[in-house]
Every structure is written in structure tokens, then in C-alpha cells.
Amino acid sequence: GAGVSQTPSNKVTEKGKYVELRCDPISGHTALYWYRQSLGQGPEFLIYFQGTGAADDSGLPNDRFFAVRPEGSVSTLKIQRTERGDSAVYLCASSVSGLPGELFFGEGSRLTVL
Amino acid sequence: SQQGEEDPQALSIQEGENATMNCSYKTSINNLQWYRQNSGRGLVHLILIRSNEREKHSGRLRVTLDTSKKSSSLLITASRAADTASYFCATDFSGNTPLVFGKGTRLSVIA
């Protein structure tokens, strides 16, 4: 596609449930990033992939959060045992070749945990 | 954690006026970028300035960087209602660190 695509755009779930958020980056972009944005705040870094491997996962808040990119293209962010504090917009971005260049962002997946 | 701190948090101006937003950061950086975000949308890259550059222009945008003061400013000249958005600065510390974003400035341009 022409841009970064994220699905679902909106997800409402109950506390304790498992959630998957998907990101399809721009074709040919080797680097993929996940950020989380709470209301009125800037994006907060979660994890960065270069190809299939996680180059930096220092932003993942705890072991309930996990992300994969098995074929070096599409990535899935997985959240286990969701908590109300996980409610936020999860943003995915890609770049041509990795740090520190321009990031191309998707529209985000808004997660609401009831 | 958030490295950059934008100032002001919110800014309201009339169409045609200039808008200036500032960003301060705490540690030495490799590059600084500015992004724009319309309400409910993703972020869009505006401009990147390297640590050895002092000023860059792109259309109606002018970015300055003062590494001695650890600060940057974004100037939007002749603002338009369509410039209404949140603006974020983002920094990286080295070529191997991810971008760290500030909290943003919410700009409202009134027609």
C-alpha cells in the first residue's frame, strides 16, 4: 500500500483479555517501530525492528507486551491480560533503513480496556 | 520517558500571523525532528535538523537548533487554518537510538 496500515482502527476489550494489533509498513521499509500515545501526551517508544529482529525493545512496559515481525514486513503487537492502564493509541511507523531517519506513521489503533 | 519539552503547551493565533514553538531537551543529540499531528490522525514528518546544523527551511517552515542551549524552535510563517494541529519535536541521542518525542504544542489558527 501507499502508507503504513494499522488494524483494527478501534478495539474495545475487557480487562484481562488478550489483544493483537497489526501493522503493515510501507513496502521496502526495513525498519518498523511501535509507539504508544496517551491523551495529551507525545508518542512513547515501545519497540523497534530492523528486519525480523527486535533491535531495541527497551520501551516495552512489562512482559505482558510482546511484538513479532516474522517475515520482516507485517508486525503484530500482542498484549496479554490487558489492564485499564493499557488504554491508549498504539502507533506504528516505518522507515527506509532505520535510525535516525524520517518515520512514516500509520493512523494508529485506539485500544480501550474496560 | 520524554526528552523534549515543547513550549508553549498551547498556542492560539489569527490566520496570517506567525507561530513559534520551542523545544528544549536534556542531553546531547544526534538529530532533532519536528512532526505534526492532526486530531485523531498519525504523525507526519516536517523537517529534520542535524546536530551540526543551525537552521533549515522548508516552505513556510523555519527550524533553528542551538545545541549550546539544548533548544530548537519551529516557526510557521503566514499561518493558515489548516495548520491547526499538534506539533512535536523528537530527538535521538545517537545513530542507534530510537526517537524520543516531547509532549507537543497544540496550535490553533483562527480564520
Short mmCIF file of C-alpha atoms in Angstrom, two decimals:
data_model
loop_
_atom_site.label_atom_id
_atom_site.label_comp_id
_atom_site.label_asym_id
_atom_site.label_seq_id
_atom_site.Cartn_x
_atom_site.Cartn_y
_atom_site.Cartn_z
CA GLY A 1 0.00 0.00 0.00
CA ALA A 2 0.94 3.64 -0.21
CA GLY A 3 1.22 4.19 3.51
CA VAL A 4 1.52 2.42 6.84
CA SER A 5 -1.66 0.49 7.55
CA GLN A 6 -2.84 -0.41 11.05
CA THR A 7 -5.71 -2.67 12.05
CA PRO A 8 -8.01 -2.52 13.84
CA SER A 9 -8.50 1.23 13.99
CA ASN A 10 -10.50 0.79 17.18
CA LYS A 11 -10.53 -2.04 19.69
CA VAL A 12 -12.63 -2.25 22.83
CA THR A 13 -11.87 -5.13 25.17
CA GLU A 14 -12.42 -6.19 28.74
CA LYS A 15 -9.80 -6.22 31.45
CA GLY A 16 -7.84 -9.47 31.38
CA LYS A 17 -8.38 -10.23 27.69
CA TYR A 18 -5.71 -10.78 25.04
CA VAL A 19 -5.32 -8.28 22.19
CA GLU A 20 -3.39 -8.26 18.91
CA LEU A 21 -2.71 -5.12 16.90
CA ARG A 22 -1.39 -5.37 13.37
CA CYS A 23 0.88 -3.08 11.37
CA ASP A 24 1.62 -3.30 7.65
CA PRO A 25 4.56 -0.98 6.85
CA ILE A 26 5.41 0.77 3.61
CA SER A 27 6.73 -1.74 1.11
CA GLY A 28 10.52 -1.87 1.15
CA HIS A 29 10.93 -0.23 4.55
CA THR A 30 13.25 -2.36 6.63
CA ALA A 31 12.68 -0.66 9.97
CA LEU A 32 9.43 -0.77 11.94
CA TYR A 33 8.57 0.97 15.21
CA TRP A 34 5.77 0.74 17.76
CA TYR A 35 4.86 3.74 19.90
CA ARG A 36 2.06 4.29 22.41
CA GLN A 37 0.30 7.64 22.82
CA SER A 38 -1.92 8.59 25.72
CA LEU A 39 -4.31 11.53 25.57
CA GLY A 40 -2.49 14.85 25.59
CA GLN A 41 0.94 13.21 25.51
CA GLY A 42 3.58 12.61 22.89
CA PRO A 43 4.28 9.15 21.48
CA GLU A 44 6.19 6.86 23.85
CA PHE A 45 8.63 4.38 22.30
CA LEU A 46 7.89 0.68 22.76
CA ILE A 47 9.97 -1.41 20.35
CA TYR A 48 11.94 -1.15 17.11
CA PHE A 49 12.57 -3.86 14.49
CA GLN A 50 15.29 -3.94 11.89
CA GLY A 51 14.22 -6.69 9.52
CA THR A 52 12.85 -9.62 11.50
CA GLY A 53 14.70 -8.96 14.72
CA ALA A 54 13.86 -6.62 17.57
CA ALA A 55 16.78 -4.16 17.62
CA ASP A 56 15.54 -2.36 20.73
CA ASP A 57 12.66 -3.44 22.98
CA SER A 58 13.60 -1.27 25.93
CA GLY A 59 10.29 0.60 25.82
CA LEU A 60 8.02 -2.40 26.40
CA PRO A 61 6.48 -1.69 29.83
CA ASN A 62 6.37 -5.28 31.09
CA ASP A 63 6.25 -8.89 29.96
CA ARG A 64 2.56 -8.66 29.06
CA PHE A 65 3.65 -6.84 25.92
CA PHE A 66 5.28 -8.68 23.04
CA ALA A 67 5.79 -7.92 19.35
CA VAL A 68 6.84 -10.00 16.36
CA ARG A 69 7.78 -9.40 12.76
CA PRO A 70 8.38 -12.93 11.44
CA GLU A 71 8.96 -12.17 7.76
CA GLY A 72 10.41 -8.69 8.07
CA SER A 73 7.26 -6.96 6.88
CA VAL A 74 3.99 -7.10 8.85
CA SER A 75 4.29 -6.77 12.61
CA THR A 76 1.91 -7.74 15.39
CA LEU A 77 1.88 -6.19 18.85
CA LYS A 78 0.44 -8.59 21.40
CA ILE A 79 -0.87 -7.60 24.80
CA GLN A 80 -1.77 -10.26 27.34
CA ARG A 81 -4.04 -9.85 30.36
CA THR A 82 -4.95 -6.31 29.40
CA GLU A 83 -5.33 -3.68 32.10
CA ARG A 84 -7.25 -0.40 32.06
CA GLY A 85 -3.92 1.45 32.04
CA ASP A 86 -3.13 -0.10 28.64
CA SER A 87 -5.81 2.10 27.06
CA ALA A 88 -4.09 4.35 24.52
CA VAL A 89 -3.50 4.82 20.82
CA TYR A 90 -0.86 2.42 19.55
CA LEU A 91 1.08 3.92 16.66
CA CYS A 92 3.19 2.05 14.17
CA ALA A 93 5.82 3.69 11.98
CA SER A 94 8.29 2.52 9.38
CA SER A 95 11.41 3.96 7.82
CA VAL A 96 13.56 3.16 4.82
CA SER A 97 16.63 1.90 6.59
CA GLY A 98 16.38 2.51 10.28
CA LEU A 99 17.61 5.09 12.70
CA PRO A 100 17.77 8.05 12.62
CA GLY A 101 15.77 8.96 9.56
CA GLU A 102 12.26 10.14 8.90
CA LEU A 103 9.46 7.97 10.31
CA PHE A 104 6.24 7.34 8.39
CA PHE A 105 3.36 6.78 10.80
CA GLY A 106 0.09 4.91 10.47
CA GLU A 107 -3.19 6.29 11.76
CA GLY A 108 -2.96 4.22 14.93
CA SER A 109 -5.05 1.62 16.72
CA ARG A 110 -7.11 3.03 19.58
CA LEU A 111 -7.32 0.47 22.38
CA THR A 112 -9.88 0.85 25.14
CA VAL A 113 -9.79 -1.58 28.06
CA LEU A 114 -12.98 -1.56 30.11
CA SER B 1 10.38 8.94 29.50
CA GLN B 2 10.13 12.04 27.32
CA GLN B 3 13.22 14.00 26.44
CA GLY B 4 11.87 17.02 24.65
CA GLU B 5 9.71 19.63 26.28
CA GLU B 6 7.71 21.86 23.96
CA ASP B 7 6.72 25.36 24.88
CA PRO B 8 4.07 26.66 24.90
CA GLN B 9 1.72 23.72 25.55
CA ALA B 10 -0.99 25.50 23.59
CA LEU B 11 -0.96 28.45 21.20
CA SER B 12 -3.84 30.28 19.55
CA ILE B 13 -3.24 32.79 16.76
CA GLN B 14 -5.07 34.52 13.92
CA GLU B 15 -4.68 33.38 10.36
CA GLY B 16 -1.79 35.17 8.67
CA GLU B 17 0.23 35.55 11.88
CA ASN B 18 3.46 33.67 12.54
CA ALA B 19 3.55 30.81 15.05
CA THR B 20 6.68 29.97 17.03
CA MET B 21 7.06 26.79 19.05
CA ASN B 22 10.07 25.88 21.14
CA CYS B 23 11.58 22.59 22.17
CA SER B 24 14.13 22.06 24.92
CA TYR B 25 15.94 18.80 25.58
CA LYS B 26 18.18 17.46 28.29
CA THR B 27 21.09 15.55 26.77
CA SER B 28 23.25 15.85 23.68
CA ILE B 29 21.53 14.77 20.49
CA ASN B 30 22.35 13.36 17.09
CA ASN B 31 19.37 14.79 15.22
CA LEU B 32 16.17 16.67 16.01
CA GLN B 33 12.96 16.27 14.03
CA TRP B 34 9.62 18.05 14.04
CA TYR B 35 6.34 16.25 13.41
CA ARG B 36 2.76 17.38 13.03
CA GLN B 37 -0.36 15.52 14.14
CA ASN B 38 -3.89 16.40 13.19
CA SER B 39 -6.52 15.40 15.73
CA GLY B 40 -7.11 11.65 15.69
CA ARG B 41 -4.52 11.02 12.98
CA GLY B 42 -0.97 9.73 12.73
CA LEU B 43 2.13 11.91 12.84
CA VAL B 44 3.60 13.48 9.72
CA HIS B 45 7.28 14.33 9.42
CA LEU B 46 8.01 18.01 8.78
CA ILE B 47 11.74 18.54 8.98
CA LEU B 48 14.98 17.02 10.29
CA ILE B 49 17.90 19.10 11.50
CA ARG B 50 21.25 17.55 12.32
CA SER B 51 23.29 18.48 15.38
CA ASN B 52 25.88 20.28 13.23
CA GLU B 53 23.24 22.44 11.52
CA ARG B 54 21.87 25.69 12.89
CA GLU B 55 18.94 26.46 10.61
CA LYS B 56 16.78 24.77 7.99
CA HIS B 57 13.91 25.95 5.85
CA SER B 58 11.08 24.08 4.16
CA GLY B 59 8.36 26.17 2.54
CA ARG B 60 6.73 28.23 5.31
CA LEU B 61 8.66 26.34 7.99
CA ARG B 62 11.88 27.51 9.58
CA VAL B 63 13.68 25.42 12.19
CA THR B 64 16.61 26.56 14.28
CA LEU B 65 18.82 24.50 16.57
CA ASP B 66 21.02 25.82 19.37
CA THR B 67 22.99 22.91 20.80
CA SER B 68 24.65 25.10 23.43
CA LYS B 69 21.22 25.87 24.88
CA LYS B 70 19.82 22.44 24.04
CA SER B 71 16.87 24.01 22.29
CA SER B 72 15.14 24.22 18.93
CA SER B 73 12.38 26.38 17.55
CA LEU B 74 9.84 25.85 14.80
CA LEU B 75 8.48 28.92 13.06
CA ILE B 76 5.45 28.71 10.79
CA THR B 77 5.05 31.89 8.77
CA ALA B 78 1.77 33.26 7.39
CA SER B 79 -0.25 30.63 9.24
CA ARG B 80 -3.42 29.12 7.81
CA ALA B 81 -6.42 27.49 9.46
CA ALA B 82 -5.18 24.20 8.01
CA ASP B 83 -2.03 24.50 10.17
CA THR B 84 -4.18 23.76 13.23
CA ALA B 85 -2.62 20.63 14.74
CA SER B 86 -0.27 19.39 17.47
CA TYR B 87 3.43 19.79 16.81
CA PHE B 88 6.06 17.53 18.37
CA CYS B 89 9.80 17.65 18.50
CA ALA B 90 11.67 14.35 18.58
CA THR B 91 15.31 13.68 19.31
CA ASP B 92 17.72 10.80 19.04
CA PHE B 93 20.91 10.59 21.10
CA SER B 94 22.99 8.64 18.62
CA GLY B 95 22.60 6.81 15.34
CA ASN B 96 21.37 3.73 17.19
CA THR B 97 18.70 5.10 19.49
CA PRO B 98 15.00 5.50 18.72
CA LEU B 99 13.28 8.85 18.51
CA VAL B 100 12.05 10.27 21.80
CA PHE B 101 9.10 12.64 21.49
CA GLY B 102 8.07 15.60 23.59
CA LYS B 103 4.54 16.30 24.80
CA GLY B 104 3.76 18.65 21.94
CA THR B 105 2.35 22.11 21.31
CA ARG B 106 -1.32 22.38 20.32
CA LEU B 107 -1.63 25.11 17.72
CA SER B 108 -4.98 26.65 16.85
CA VAL B 109 -5.13 29.02 13.88
CA ILE B 110 -8.35 31.01 13.79
CA ALA B 111 -9.68 32.10 10.42
#
